[in-house]
Every structure is written in structure tokens, then in C-alpha cells.
Amino acid sequence: MEQPIQYRLIKKEKHTGARLGELITPHGTFSTPIFMPVGTQATVKTMAPEELKTIGASVILANTYHLWLRPGSQLVRAAGGLHQFMHWDQGILTDSGGFQVFSLAHRRGISEEGVTFKSHLDGQPMFLSPEKAIHIENDLGSDIMMSLDECPPFFESHAYLKASVERTSRWAQRGLQAHRHPDRQGIFGIVQGGGYHDLRRQSARDLTSLDFAGYSIGGLSVGESKAEMNHVLDFTTPWLPENKPRYLMGVGTADSLLDGVIRGIDMFDCVLPTRIARNGTCMTSQGRLVVKNAQYAQDFTPLDPQCDCYTCRNYTRAYIRHLIHVNETFGIHLTSYHNLYYLVHLMARIRQAIRDDNLLDLRAEVFDQYGFNEKNAKNF
Amino acid sequence: MEQPIQYRLIKKEKHTGARLGELITPHGTFSTPIFMPVGTQATVKTMAPEELKTIGASVILANTYHLWLRPGSQLVRAAGGLHQFMHWDQGILTDSGGFQVFSLAHRRGISEEGVTFKSHLDGQPMFLSPEKAIHIENDLGSDIMMSLDECPPFFESHAYLKASVERTSRWAQRGLQAHRHPDRQGIFGIVQGGGYHDLRRQSARDLTSLDFAGYSIGGLSVGESKAEMNHVLDFTTPWLPENKPRYLMGVGTADSLLDGVIRGIDMFDCVLPTRIARNGTCMTSQGRLVVKNAQYAQDFTPLDPQCDCYTCRNYTRAYIRHLIHVNETFGIHLTSYHNLYYLVHLMARIRQAIRDDNLLDLRAEVFDQYGFNEKNAKNF
């Protein structure tokens, strides 16, 4: 049987580990590297699907944990799956729920069988196993599913992380076996291991011995430094197969996208662009701009004079600031639209730079715009 | 000098007082009767201007009181006026601020000069006079401005209302004289007088003796019964000139639009469609539908099976209920879009019924859909 998710490597950049490729899914073929907007609750906050297409988004992420709780995966299945439920006909990736169980839910108990926890909504006792996670994702009908992993803190002890990595590998195998729709959904395994070279290697070796459609790198962007994240990527991506896509989970600052791509990452997701948008913060070609600040009250220029998105073509900082100031959600829509456009557009520029073999020039340009250097680059 | 706002009567319906016409403004010519969505704070809540055009909205309303407080009328003027500030190139009507001063603001003191009150936002003392209201509206640059009126309760005493009507007439004259842009903005006078025949007559006579671009009927839809409102319209509209537009302020239920049109009203506005949308309530061809109710959790049909708006073509009740249930503003956007489409589309059907001389048939159909009768018709 042909894998529903495939990766085609088109070109490697001359000076870095960056790769230009194609992600082939049942809902379309998409250029990589790719940034995937997050639609936690079956909607990318404030954005219509048509608007996401207009800005060039092609794969979006939905959160298994949230949708399992509300509206429930069986309801989504009854609706014809997530694509039909939310009116999105391009790619959808679902996480495993593991990250949310370990970050949002209360009173966790972890065993070989799975994780028991209490819902963060109503305290109801819940149980998530590797099989259950895959079955929920089967109900959701995403193109790309994640295998259930444990997400321990980056700075856990070596002993704890070793046991955790080994359990995550056993869970990965169970998830693969539980898969009900191998003809139309692919599963990625998630490489864990904190900052430890030997554990990342063990995790990568365990998972690449199984036939996953792609590989995620988890447990990063959780409080470690930018240098630590890059260090882990430096030694982890070389262990991943060239013919499978590589996904760095939860990363979405301009600098981290560039540094991830340079280390061979193909896929990224992050709530950052829509989350900071709700706070009136924008990513621009001039760096970070907090449009809700009083200094923009009478500024009749666009958020980003170099941007040609819908927001920047039609609205001023003064207007957007006013809307956010008086709690009009249309203001948040305009900043969300711009931030998503910024990252999706940056990714298109990154792909072009890979074609042109000048990715390091683009990196220098963007780092300069944000006033980033190697020390503060993570502090968007 | 040619009036910037003109009205052209095209046809009267055979069996009622309904009129088909055109409202000619500096930002376009629009068919009447018309329903005008409300954009209180320089945005129709959750709606992009392009979406408003797609549903067929042509004139929108903005609230002078709110914009005066935030972001301030001088800022809007510096932005190039409200049209440019909010990216809307069709008609804009502004109210005078009077209604909000009398309903929102605290500790009012009314004198011949104007109204002193405290801002509902921060308690700052404010003063609004007929001249000031017009100057704020001049700054906003709306196509149609309202003269400052006092909005006393419908059931005030005859003595109070008589003094109030007389003051409103004097204020109307002062507003006309204060007008700074008679070449590009028109002013409407507002007929008051509660439920009293003689006071409505006096108000209409006073105001029509002045050269207003059109006439508003104020002080209705404020707690009086549906029968009382219709009664006031029955005797008031005949006193208004045929060659000027007539605007019934703050009315936007399906039945009241029909009953207003039948009595010769050309223009309506109301926050109802977007306000109830935020509560998950929808206007449909099957009557009122509270989509957030549990009974729709697994209902995979559109809000209104007979509607062809963007929401109804692409989303189910189950999905919209889910979004509202989990506090996703996109859900409110979808219900707002539908409700505005419903009223704008109803108005297009009303215009067609005037052409076809069968408006009473349409009235019977809509009243039947909502289970309205003459007693409960106002209780949407």
C-alpha cells in the first residue's frame, strides 16, 4: 500500500542543511519548508479558511486534546471529519494530545498503559493511551497524525528522560499498530530526549526503525535557550532519514524558523502569530511592533510599510490601535491576519533563498530587522 | 448649491404606504427602503468592509458619542475622515450622540445650551451642544448627519415632552447654522414627541419648515408596544415631505421593518442582528434559532436551509455551536454575517415586493415564519 504522506526532496541549499521539498498529502501537495498556522479548536483564531488560503497557508494544525474534550472526536467523525466540519480542504495535522496533557491538565498519573489526568475544563477524570490518541485522530481524519509521546521538562534528569524516551518508543509502536486508516492518514513519530545527545540518538534510532511517515522533534521551545535548541537540532536531524519530512513542534519566531530550516527542518507550527496578535503585537520587516501602544494613536501608516497583506494595504496603525483599544475583535483579526501572512510569506522567501543558495543572507537580514543576536534571538 | 443628499421616489406600492426610491449620497446612490448595519466604534462588529459589500450593505451607521470619546473626532478628521479611517467607501450615517447621552452617560443636566454629563467610560465631565454635535459629525465626515435631539422616555408627561420637542426644534435650527460642510454632508432633523399626536405634529411641522436633507423619527423602539410604534408612524409619516427620505431610528426586527416600510419609512438601522449574533441567536426563514442550544450539537444542517449566505453555504449548526461554546470569535463572525445578510436580503425582497405590489403577502409570509401575530410581533 502506498503511504498517504510522502516527502520529495527537491534541492539542498549549498551553504546550510536547508532542504527544499514537497509534502504530498491526500489533501494536496505543499512546498516545504512550511509554516503551519494553529487552529486549536477547529478554527485558526479569527480567520476564515478562505483568508488562510489567500495568505498562502496550506497545512494547518488542530489540537487533539482540545477537540477530544469539545466537541468530541465522535461528533467530528459524524460531521464527516475535521476537513468537512471546519470547511478546510487542504492539509490538516493533529498533535497527539500529549503536550496538552502534560501542560494543561491537572493531576497526571503516567504508567506503561497511558496517562490518567483530570480535564482542565471540569476536572473529569480522563485516560489517554497511545491507542486512544490514534483512534481520536482517526476520528478527526487529519492527514498527518502524531504518535502519543511523553513531554517531560527539558531539564529533567537523565535517568527520568531515559525511561521516558524508552516508554515513548514503545507507545509509538503501539500507536502504529492501532492505526485504523493507514490508507489515508500518516503517523509521525516524535523524537524526545531533552538536551541529551545519547537520548535523542536513542529516540531517533528507535523511531526510525519503525515505518513512520515522518519525524517530529518534540520537547523543544519549552524554556531552554535558543543556543540549546539549535544544539539539539544540530545533532538530532542528521539521524533522521532524508526521504521523510522533519517537523519541529511548537516553534514560530522568525529567527527560530530560519535556524530550524538551516538545520534541515521542513515543518513548523506555533500559536505565536495569533497569540501575540490578540495582544496587539505584530511581526514586521522593522521588527516587533506593539500597535496598541499610545505612540501609534495618530500613526496613519500601515503596520508594516513593506508588507502587502490585506491589513497593511487597507488599514493604519491608528485604526488598528483604536479597534484593539475599544475591544473590537476586528482589530485582533487584522493583526492575526498580518502576523500569519508575515510568517507564511517569510517561509516563501526562505524557500526562494534555498533555491538561490543565499539563505544565510536572508537570515542576517531578518536578524538585523529584529535586532537579534545570538544571545537574545529567542526573546521575541 | 445642490444638496449633497437627495431622495428620488421611484414608485409607491399599490396597497400600502411603502415607497421604492433612491438615496443619492456623495458616496453612491442606494436603493431604498434600506437597512443600515451599525458600526458603533467605526467597525461593524466582526465584519470586514468587503464582507459588508458582499452581503449587499450600502450605508452603515456609526455612533458619534462613542467616536467622540474614542478615538476622538479630531483624530478621525486627521485620518482623512471616517470613510478612509475605517476603509469604507460607501455611505455612512452618524447619529447625533443624543440617544447615547440619554441612555449611556451618567448624571445628565439639560439646559437650553446643551447637555452636560459624565462619560460612561471614566466619569469625565462632558458637554454636548447642537453646534458641538454637528462639528463632531463634520470631523467624522459622514454623508448623513443627525441634528442633536433630546431623547426622553416614551412615557414622559405631555408637559415635559412638549418642552422637550420645542427645545429639540430650536437645537435643530442651531445645528443647521453650525454646519461647516453643507456641500458634502447632509443633516436630518429628528421628529420627537413620544406617543402624542399633537407633539409629533408640532415636531414635524417645526422641522419640515427648516431645510433638512431628510427626516428621522426618534424616540421609538424604546419600550413602547409594537401597536404604539405603528400608531405613531401611522400619523407621523404623512406629515413628512414626499421628496425627502424618512428614517426610523433603532429599528431592526423583521416584522418592524415590514411594518415601517408599509407606513412609508425608507431607512432603518439597528444593532439587533450583530448583538443577538454574539449570543448565538439567528434570524432565519424558519424564525428565531438559538444555535448555541444543546439541541443543535449534532445538527449538521445550515443555520437556515433556505439561505445562501457564506455562513449557510459552508458551515453547519453543529460547527457554529461548537465555536460559540468554546468562545471562538469566528463563531460570532459567522452568526453576525448571517443575521446581517438576512436583514439586507429581506430588504431586497421588500423592494421587489413594492415593485410587484405584493408587500402584504411578504409580510404575511414573514410573520408566519416567526409565529408573529399582532400581539407578540415586537418580541423577537
XYZ file of C-alpha atoms in Angstrom, chain A residues 119-319:
201
model
C -9.719 17.644 32.339
C -8.625 21.265 32.660
C -12.224 22.252 31.905
C -14.265 20.422 34.510
C -11.905 18.156 36.424
C -13.393 14.993 34.914
C -11.013 12.014 35.096
C -9.640 11.128 31.651
C -7.365 8.458 30.250
C -5.195 8.739 27.173
C -3.255 5.789 25.767
C -1.221 5.525 22.571
C -4.097 3.587 21.001
C -6.697 6.067 22.197
C -4.734 9.028 20.815
C -4.549 7.405 17.385
C -8.230 6.458 17.457
C -9.201 10.044 18.300
C -7.014 11.273 15.446
C -8.585 8.639 13.183
C -11.976 10.090 14.090
C -10.719 13.618 13.378
C -9.458 12.428 9.994
C -6.332 14.607 9.851
C -3.822 13.959 7.083
C -0.886 13.803 9.481
C -1.253 12.386 12.988
C 1.188 12.364 15.865
C 2.054 9.339 17.940
C 1.458 9.811 21.697
C 4.621 10.942 23.452
C 5.504 11.927 26.970
C 6.624 15.568 27.141
C 8.807 15.897 30.221
C 10.526 19.177 31.078
C 13.733 19.869 29.151
C 15.790 19.916 32.322
C 14.594 16.582 33.765
C 17.261 14.149 34.940
C 18.984 11.820 32.520
C 17.534 8.817 34.339
C 13.969 10.105 34.072
C 14.342 11.118 30.439
C 15.879 7.767 29.512
C 12.905 5.872 30.938
C 10.562 8.373 29.279
C 12.187 8.047 25.849
C 12.004 4.263 26.050
C 8.337 4.370 27.002
C 7.603 6.857 24.199
C 9.233 4.418 21.758
C 7.043 1.558 22.993
C 3.989 3.859 22.751
C 4.993 4.749 19.197
C 4.907 1.102 18.180
C 1.506 0.606 19.838
C 0.151 3.688 18.069
C 1.266 2.405 14.681
C -0.481 -0.897 15.328
C -3.710 0.803 16.433
C -3.956 2.891 13.250
C -7.324 2.324 11.556
C -6.854 4.307 8.332
C -3.301 3.697 7.079
C -4.606 4.256 3.548
C -5.486 7.903 4.149
C -3.684 9.177 7.239
C 0.031 9.134 8.058
C 1.651 9.000 11.514
C 4.782 10.831 12.613
C 6.921 9.573 15.488
C 8.153 12.183 17.980
C 11.823 12.243 18.920
C 12.325 13.230 22.572
C 15.327 13.163 24.891
C 15.677 16.690 26.251
C 19.138 18.142 25.759
C 20.928 14.766 25.961
C 22.850 13.640 22.907
C 22.621 9.935 23.718
C 18.885 10.033 24.487
C 17.981 11.975 21.324
C 20.073 9.417 19.430
C 18.310 6.511 21.118
C 14.899 8.053 20.456
C 15.715 8.741 16.803
C 17.105 5.234 16.324
C 14.063 3.574 17.957
C 11.571 5.593 15.913
C 13.339 5.438 12.556
C 13.389 1.649 12.900
C 9.586 1.881 12.671
C 7.827 2.875 9.467
C 6.605 6.368 10.290
C 5.543 8.793 7.561
C 7.731 11.487 9.091
C 9.538 12.538 12.237
C 8.820 15.260 14.732
C 11.263 16.772 17.140
C 9.489 17.396 20.431
C 10.376 18.799 23.807
C 11.906 21.994 22.432
C 10.789 25.620 22.701
C 9.777 24.870 26.300
C 12.084 27.194 28.193
C 15.542 26.128 27.038
C 17.786 28.741 25.436
C 17.973 29.402 21.742
C 21.528 28.009 21.718
C 20.371 24.818 23.439
C 17.580 24.335 20.914
C 19.936 24.804 17.991
C 22.438 22.442 19.595
C 19.824 19.680 19.894
C 18.799 20.207 16.261
C 22.461 20.132 15.193
C 22.912 16.593 16.402
C 19.361 15.234 16.006
C 18.365 15.982 12.417
C 21.337 14.085 10.910
C 19.890 10.889 12.414
C 16.588 11.342 10.610
C 16.079 9.802 7.156
C 16.446 12.085 4.150
C 13.332 10.756 2.458
C 10.934 11.667 5.281
C 9.681 15.111 6.424
C 11.023 16.574 9.679
C 8.770 18.631 11.905
C 9.951 20.917 14.714
C 6.984 21.205 17.052
C 5.759 24.469 18.562
C 8.321 26.811 17.020
C 7.304 30.013 15.251
C 9.572 33.019 15.790
C 11.195 34.398 12.668
C 14.686 33.599 13.926
C 13.819 30.067 15.025
C 12.226 29.270 11.681
C 15.424 30.338 9.940
C 17.660 28.459 12.350
C 15.465 25.376 12.136
C 15.414 25.364 8.338
C 19.191 25.773 8.290
C 19.410 22.589 10.357
C 17.224 20.599 7.983
C 13.725 21.116 9.411
C 10.815 21.032 6.928
C 7.733 21.812 9.034
C 6.900 24.219 11.854
C 3.813 25.233 13.817
C 3.228 27.782 16.531
C 0.396 29.688 18.227
C 2.684 32.716 18.498
C 1.441 34.764 15.499
C -2.204 34.610 16.570
C -1.480 34.730 20.311
C 0.607 37.908 20.199
C -1.861 39.382 17.697
C -4.539 39.253 20.399
C -2.242 41.385 22.491
C -1.706 43.889 19.683
C 1.828 42.733 18.893
C 2.940 42.400 15.293
C 5.855 40.855 13.409
C 7.142 43.303 10.816
C 10.038 43.966 8.495
C 11.092 46.553 11.070
C 10.972 44.063 13.932
C 8.432 43.750 16.699
C 5.695 46.383 16.826
C 3.222 46.706 19.703
C 0.488 48.545 17.836
C -1.691 49.009 20.900
C 0.899 51.357 22.373
C -0.080 55.026 22.706
C 2.710 56.119 20.365
C 0.702 54.738 17.406
C -2.544 56.569 18.242
C -2.037 59.063 15.420
C 0.176 56.981 13.167
C -1.544 56.734 9.796
C 0.999 54.370 8.240
C 0.437 50.612 7.833
C 1.614 48.066 10.406
C 4.471 47.223 8.080
C 5.217 49.596 5.186
C 6.955 46.769 3.300
C 4.044 44.343 3.645
C 1.351 43.907 1.001
C -1.125 41.869 3.062
C -4.802 42.814 3.280
C -4.284 44.535 6.638
C -1.320 46.609 5.509
C -2.894 47.567 2.196
C -6.084 48.920 3.785
C -5.634 49.971 7.421
C -3.428 52.214 9.514
C -1.755 51.643 12.857
C -4.030 54.337 14.312
C -7.175 52.483 13.215
